[in-house]
């Protein structure tokens, strides 16, 4: 491991902690606003933050071809993924089921990387992926349960899974060449257009109640998730091999369960605690073995 990677070793853990609060923010804010309206407002505020950051750090503006690739990444990583998750939660899909389906991302990403891009993983890393997923199942079963929810809401969770998987792979393979701040700005610009169009089409007649809970959820979602966590994720994707990066997502349901227990008094059983340990073991297996022939 290089000294640079050792120096940046805090990034994945900071990302996991921040990313785990996404479900908490959604649960707090969505009773007062439509999911696409929430995301459109969030994107607009986030763009304002990035405009300031770009000016402060004199970030160079990307060329049109580079910007177009960022638009595609933004639509997948932010628009499709966040839109799917928020729409599913608004449709009352159980948080446990949503977390479980989206939790398939590391396995799906590793499988697609292996087949399409010849990104090889050692057997121990495949075992780590499976162990991590088993831990995720235990966390979900030991907290919110695995209740089935039929209808279009369940389809939104699958939509989110496909979006974050495709977006992560696309970002790694095709979105180089842009300054981190400017590239992320363009990603959010495309996401604002996407979520704004959906909000106008499906939520124009839904009232927005600007409660204290909604303000807290909105401010946290902008600063902690859309700014801090996404910049960390983009840095991780740029610096690391895709399968290793996405393996950290296995830790998210466990942290979310702890946060829900602390904030909303949700159940936290021995099975959930065991699942957290199992998910951590799975991530450790993935990270310990160098991937032979992988592109970094």
Short mmCIF file of C-alpha atoms in Angstrom, two decimals:
data_model
loop_
_atom_site.label_atom_id
_atom_site.label_comp_id
_atom_site.label_asym_id
_atom_site.label_seq_id
_atom_site.Cartn_x
_atom_site.Cartn_y
_atom_site.Cartn_z
CA UNK A 1 0.00 0.00 0.00
CA UNK A 2 1.44 3.38 -0.96
CA UNK A 3 1.97 6.18 1.54
CA UNK A 4 -0.71 8.17 -0.31
CA UNK A 5 -3.28 5.40 0.15
CA UNK A 6 -2.33 5.07 3.82
CA UNK A 7 -2.79 8.81 4.22
CA UNK A 8 -6.25 8.59 2.63
CA UNK A 9 -7.29 5.53 4.65
CA UNK A 10 -9.85 7.55 6.63
CA UNK A 11 -11.90 8.36 3.53
CA UNK A 12 -13.88 5.08 3.19
CA UNK A 13 -14.85 5.08 6.86
CA UNK A 14 -15.96 8.71 6.80
CA UNK A 15 -17.95 7.94 3.66
CA UNK A 16 -19.71 4.94 5.24
CA UNK A 17 -20.73 6.93 8.31
CA UNK A 18 -22.14 9.78 6.23
CA UNK A 19 -23.82 7.54 3.64
CA UNK A 20 -25.54 5.49 6.35
CA UNK A 21 -27.54 8.56 7.37
CA UNK A 22 -29.32 8.70 4.01
CA UNK A 23 -32.21 6.47 5.07
CA UNK A 24 -32.53 8.44 8.32
CA UNK A 25 -32.82 11.72 6.44
CA UNK A 26 -35.41 10.28 4.08
CA UNK A 27 -37.47 8.90 6.95
CA UNK A 28 -37.34 12.27 8.69
CA UNK A 29 -38.24 14.48 5.73
CA UNK A 30 -40.46 12.55 3.34
CA UNK A 31 -43.67 12.76 5.41
CA UNK A 32 -43.73 16.47 4.51
CA UNK A 33 -42.76 16.52 0.82
CA UNK A 34 -42.84 14.46 -2.37
CA UNK A 35 -39.67 12.43 -3.04
CA UNK A 36 -38.81 14.06 -6.37
CA UNK A 37 -39.57 17.55 -5.05
CA UNK A 38 -37.28 16.86 -2.11
CA UNK A 39 -34.50 15.76 -4.44
CA UNK A 40 -34.98 18.67 -6.83
CA UNK A 41 -34.71 21.21 -3.99
CA UNK A 42 -31.74 19.28 -2.61
CA UNK A 43 -29.99 19.36 -5.99
CA UNK A 44 -30.59 23.10 -6.42
CA UNK A 45 -29.11 23.85 -2.99
CA UNK A 46 -26.21 21.47 -3.65
CA UNK A 47 -25.42 23.20 -6.94
CA UNK A 48 -25.20 26.50 -5.06
CA UNK A 49 -22.71 24.94 -2.63
CA UNK A 50 -20.59 23.54 -5.45
CA UNK A 51 -20.64 26.85 -7.32
CA UNK A 52 -19.09 28.48 -4.24
CA UNK A 53 -16.52 25.66 -3.86
CA UNK A 54 -15.57 25.89 -7.53
CA UNK A 55 -14.99 29.63 -7.21
CA UNK A 56 -12.97 29.31 -4.01
CA UNK A 57 -10.72 26.58 -5.45
CA UNK A 58 -10.69 27.98 -9.00
CA UNK A 59 -11.90 24.69 -10.45
CA UNK A 60 -11.48 24.56 -14.25
CA UNK A 61 -14.60 24.17 -16.34
CA UNK A 62 -14.66 20.84 -18.25
CA UNK A 63 -14.95 20.51 -22.01
CA UNK A 64 -18.34 19.61 -23.47
CA UNK A 65 -17.45 15.91 -24.10
CA UNK A 66 -16.20 15.56 -20.51
CA UNK A 67 -19.29 17.36 -19.18
CA UNK A 68 -21.57 15.00 -21.12
CA UNK A 69 -19.96 12.00 -19.46
CA UNK A 70 -20.53 13.63 -16.08
CA UNK A 71 -24.20 14.12 -16.96
CA UNK A 72 -24.55 10.39 -17.58
CA UNK A 73 -22.83 9.57 -14.29
CA UNK A 74 -25.03 12.03 -12.43
CA UNK A 75 -28.24 10.64 -13.87
CA UNK A 76 -27.28 7.13 -12.79
CA UNK A 77 -25.52 7.67 -9.45
CA UNK A 78 -27.76 10.47 -8.17
CA UNK A 79 -30.92 10.65 -10.26
CA UNK A 80 -31.81 6.99 -10.71
CA UNK A 81 -30.42 5.74 -7.40
CA UNK A 82 -31.72 8.49 -5.12
CA UNK A 83 -34.97 8.80 -7.04
CA UNK A 84 -35.58 5.06 -6.70
CA UNK A 85 -34.77 4.92 -3.00
CA UNK A 86 -36.84 7.99 -2.09
CA UNK A 87 -39.80 6.90 -4.21
CA UNK A 88 -39.71 3.43 -2.62
CA UNK A 89 -39.66 4.82 0.92
CA UNK A 90 -42.47 7.26 0.06
CA UNK A 91 -44.46 4.28 -1.32
CA UNK A 92 -44.04 2.62 2.11
CA UNK A 93 -41.73 -0.14 0.99
CA UNK A 94 -40.18 -1.41 4.25
CA UNK A 95 -36.78 0.13 4.85
CA UNK A 96 -35.40 -3.36 5.50
CA UNK A 97 -36.45 -4.63 2.09
CA UNK A 98 -35.11 -1.50 0.39
CA UNK A 99 -31.78 -1.88 2.16
CA UNK A 100 -31.58 -5.55 1.25
CA UNK A 101 -32.22 -5.01 -2.47
CA UNK A 102 -29.87 -2.05 -2.73
CA UNK A 103 -27.41 -4.11 -0.67
CA UNK A 104 -26.96 -6.40 -3.66
CA UNK A 105 -24.83 -3.68 -5.25
CA UNK A 106 -21.37 -4.97 -4.25
CA UNK A 107 -22.08 -8.46 -5.59
CA UNK A 108 -23.69 -7.15 -8.77
CA UNK A 109 -20.89 -4.63 -9.35
CA UNK A 110 -18.18 -7.25 -8.82
CA UNK A 111 -19.96 -9.67 -11.15
CA UNK A 112 -20.36 -7.12 -13.95
CA UNK A 113 -16.78 -5.92 -13.51
CA UNK A 114 -15.55 -9.50 -13.72
CA UNK A 115 -17.57 -10.36 -16.85
CA UNK A 116 -17.44 -7.11 -18.78
CA UNK A 117 -14.14 -5.55 -17.76
CA UNK A 118 -12.00 -8.56 -16.76
CA UNK A 119 -11.52 -7.11 -13.28
CA UNK A 120 -10.36 -10.20 -11.42
CA UNK A 121 -10.98 -10.96 -7.77
CA UNK A 122 -9.37 -13.69 -5.69
CA UNK A 123 -11.55 -16.48 -4.32
CA UNK A 124 -11.19 -15.01 -0.88
CA UNK A 125 -12.64 -11.75 -2.15
CA UNK A 126 -15.65 -13.50 -3.69
CA UNK A 127 -16.11 -15.19 -0.31
CA UNK A 128 -15.93 -11.76 1.31
CA UNK A 129 -18.69 -10.48 -1.00
CA UNK A 130 -20.93 -13.40 -0.04
CA UNK A 131 -20.17 -13.04 3.68
CA UNK A 132 -20.84 -9.32 3.52
CA UNK A 133 -24.20 -9.88 1.88
CA UNK A 134 -25.12 -12.51 4.47
CA UNK A 135 -24.30 -9.97 7.16
CA UNK A 136 -26.55 -7.41 5.47
CA UNK A 137 -29.43 -9.92 5.47
CA UNK A 138 -28.91 -10.57 9.19
CA UNK A 139 -28.87 -6.85 9.98
CA UNK A 140 -32.10 -6.27 8.07
CA UNK A 141 -33.84 -9.33 9.49
CA UNK A 142 -32.76 -8.39 13.01
CA UNK A 143 -34.01 -4.80 12.86
CA UNK A 144 -36.74 -3.84 10.43
CA UNK A 145 -37.60 -7.26 9.02
CA UNK A 146 -37.98 -8.52 5.48
CA UNK A 147 -41.68 -7.84 4.92
CA UNK A 148 -42.62 -8.06 1.26
CA UNK A 149 -44.23 -5.03 -0.34
CA UNK A 150 -45.79 -5.57 -3.75
CA UNK A 151 -46.50 -3.05 -6.44
CA UNK A 152 -44.56 -0.31 -8.13
CA UNK A 153 -42.77 0.64 -4.92
CA UNK A 154 -40.72 -2.55 -5.03
CA UNK A 155 -39.79 -1.82 -8.65
CA UNK A 156 -38.32 1.51 -7.51
CA UNK A 157 -35.81 -0.31 -5.29
CA UNK A 158 -34.65 -2.46 -8.22
CA UNK A 159 -34.44 0.73 -10.31
CA UNK A 160 -32.20 2.27 -7.62
CA UNK A 161 -29.97 -0.82 -7.49
CA UNK A 162 -29.42 -0.82 -11.25
CA UNK A 163 -28.75 2.91 -11.23
CA UNK A 164 -26.06 2.92 -8.52
CA UNK A 165 -24.38 -0.18 -10.01
CA UNK A 166 -24.30 1.17 -13.57
CA UNK A 167 -23.31 4.63 -12.36
CA UNK A 168 -20.39 3.36 -10.29
CA UNK A 169 -19.04 1.32 -13.21
CA UNK A 170 -19.54 4.16 -15.69
CA UNK A 171 -17.91 6.67 -13.36
CA UNK A 172 -14.83 4.47 -13.01
CA UNK A 173 -14.50 3.70 -16.73
CA UNK A 174 -15.59 6.85 -18.55
CA UNK A 175 -15.72 9.90 -16.28
CA UNK A 176 -12.05 10.76 -16.01
CA UNK A 177 -10.55 14.05 -17.10
CA UNK A 178 -12.75 16.36 -15.04
CA UNK A 179 -11.84 18.31 -11.94
CA UNK A 180 -13.56 16.66 -8.97
CA UNK A 181 -15.60 19.75 -8.04
CA UNK A 182 -16.52 20.71 -11.60
CA UNK A 183 -17.35 17.14 -12.56
CA UNK A 184 -19.63 16.68 -9.55
CA UNK A 185 -21.29 20.04 -10.30
CA UNK A 186 -22.24 18.76 -13.75
CA UNK A 187 -23.51 15.51 -12.27
CA UNK A 188 -25.84 17.42 -9.99
CA UNK A 189 -26.91 19.70 -12.83
CA UNK A 190 -28.18 16.71 -14.80
CA UNK A 191 -29.82 15.31 -11.67
CA UNK A 192 -31.66 18.59 -11.05
CA UNK A 193 -33.11 18.51 -14.56
CA UNK A 194 -34.14 14.86 -14.10
CA UNK A 195 -35.71 15.13 -10.65
CA UNK A 196 -37.23 18.54 -11.42
CA UNK A 197 -39.01 17.11 -14.47
CA UNK A 198 -40.35 14.19 -12.40
CA UNK A 199 -41.50 16.55 -9.64
CA UNK A 200 -43.37 18.75 -12.13
CA UNK A 201 -44.92 15.73 -13.82
CA UNK A 202 -46.03 13.76 -10.75
CA UNK A 203 -45.97 16.03 -7.69
CA UNK A 204 -47.12 19.46 -8.89
CA UNK A 205 -50.31 19.20 -6.82
CA UNK A 206 -48.70 17.84 -3.64
CA UNK A 207 -48.28 20.41 -0.85
CA UNK A 208 -44.93 20.92 0.87
CA UNK A 209 -44.95 21.40 4.64
CA UNK A 210 -41.73 23.15 5.68
CA UNK A 211 -41.53 21.65 9.17
CA UNK A 212 -38.46 21.66 11.39
CA UNK A 213 -37.95 17.99 10.54
CA UNK A 214 -37.94 18.71 6.82
CA UNK A 215 -35.46 21.57 7.22
CA UNK A 216 -33.11 19.38 9.26
CA UNK A 217 -33.40 16.56 6.72
CA UNK A 218 -32.80 18.93 3.80
CA UNK A 219 -29.78 20.73 5.27
CA UNK A 220 -28.18 17.46 6.37
CA UNK A 221 -28.85 15.82 3.01
CA UNK A 222 -27.21 18.70 1.17
CA UNK A 223 -24.13 19.25 3.32
CA UNK A 224 -23.36 15.78 4.68
CA UNK A 225 -24.55 13.61 1.80
CA UNK A 226 -24.62 15.53 -1.48
CA UNK A 227 -21.46 17.50 -0.74
CA UNK A 228 -19.22 15.63 1.72
CA UNK A 229 -20.17 11.98 1.10
CA UNK A 230 -20.33 12.25 -2.68
CA UNK A 231 -16.94 13.96 -2.90
CA UNK A 232 -15.51 11.13 -0.80
CA UNK A 233 -17.16 8.52 -3.03
CA UNK A 234 -15.87 10.12 -6.23
CA UNK A 235 -12.37 10.19 -4.74
CA UNK A 236 -12.66 6.52 -3.74
CA UNK A 237 -13.80 5.50 -7.22
CA UNK A 238 -10.99 7.47 -8.81
CA UNK A 239 -8.29 6.01 -6.56
CA UNK A 240 -9.50 2.44 -6.04
CA UNK A 241 -10.63 -0.70 -7.77
CA UNK A 242 -14.44 -0.80 -8.11
CA UNK A 243 -15.10 -4.06 -6.24
CA UNK A 244 -13.11 -2.83 -3.24
CA UNK A 245 -14.88 0.52 -3.17
CA UNK A 246 -18.41 -0.86 -3.27
CA UNK A 247 -17.65 -3.52 -0.63
CA UNK A 248 -17.87 -0.71 1.95
CA UNK A 249 -21.59 -0.44 1.19
CA UNK A 250 -22.08 -3.65 3.17
CA UNK A 251 -21.36 -1.65 6.33
CA UNK A 252 -24.12 0.88 5.65
CA UNK A 253 -27.22 -1.10 6.82
CA UNK A 254 -25.56 -1.88 10.15
CA UNK A 255 -24.70 1.75 10.85
CA UNK A 256 -28.17 2.81 9.71
CA UNK A 257 -29.68 0.30 12.15
CA UNK A 258 -27.62 1.77 14.99
CA UNK A 259 -28.69 5.28 14.06
CA UNK A 260 -32.37 4.29 13.81
CA UNK A 261 -32.09 2.60 17.22
CA UNK A 262 -30.60 5.75 18.73
CA UNK A 263 -32.90 8.27 17.02
CA UNK A 264 -36.18 6.42 16.49
CA UNK A 265 -35.96 3.66 19.11
CA UNK A 266 -36.08 0.97 16.43
CA UNK A 267 -35.44 -2.62 17.47
CA UNK A 268 -31.80 -3.78 17.53
CA UNK A 269 -31.48 -7.51 18.17
CA UNK A 270 -28.60 -9.91 18.71
CA UNK A 271 -29.05 -11.08 15.11
CA UNK A 272 -28.55 -7.52 13.86
CA UNK A 273 -25.38 -7.12 15.91
CA UNK A 274 -24.09 -10.44 14.57
CA UNK A 275 -24.91 -9.27 11.05
CA UNK A 276 -22.85 -6.10 11.55
CA UNK A 277 -19.86 -8.20 12.59
CA UNK A 278 -20.37 -10.53 9.62
CA UNK A 279 -20.61 -7.61 7.18
CA UNK A 280 -17.39 -6.14 8.60
CA UNK A 281 -15.67 -9.51 8.19
CA UNK A 282 -16.81 -9.66 4.57
CA UNK A 283 -15.38 -6.22 3.84
CA UNK A 284 -12.11 -7.23 5.51
CA UNK A 285 -11.84 -10.28 3.24
CA UNK A 286 -12.34 -8.14 0.14
CA UNK A 287 -9.81 -5.53 1.21
CA UNK A 288 -7.05 -7.86 2.38
CA UNK A 289 -6.40 -9.65 -0.90
CA UNK A 290 -4.95 -7.73 -3.86
CA UNK A 291 -6.99 -8.36 -6.99
CA UNK A 292 -4.74 -9.98 -9.59
CA UNK A 293 -4.76 -8.24 -12.91
CA UNK A 294 -7.23 -5.62 -11.73
CA UNK A 295 -7.20 -2.15 -13.17
CA UNK A 296 -6.61 0.48 -10.53
#
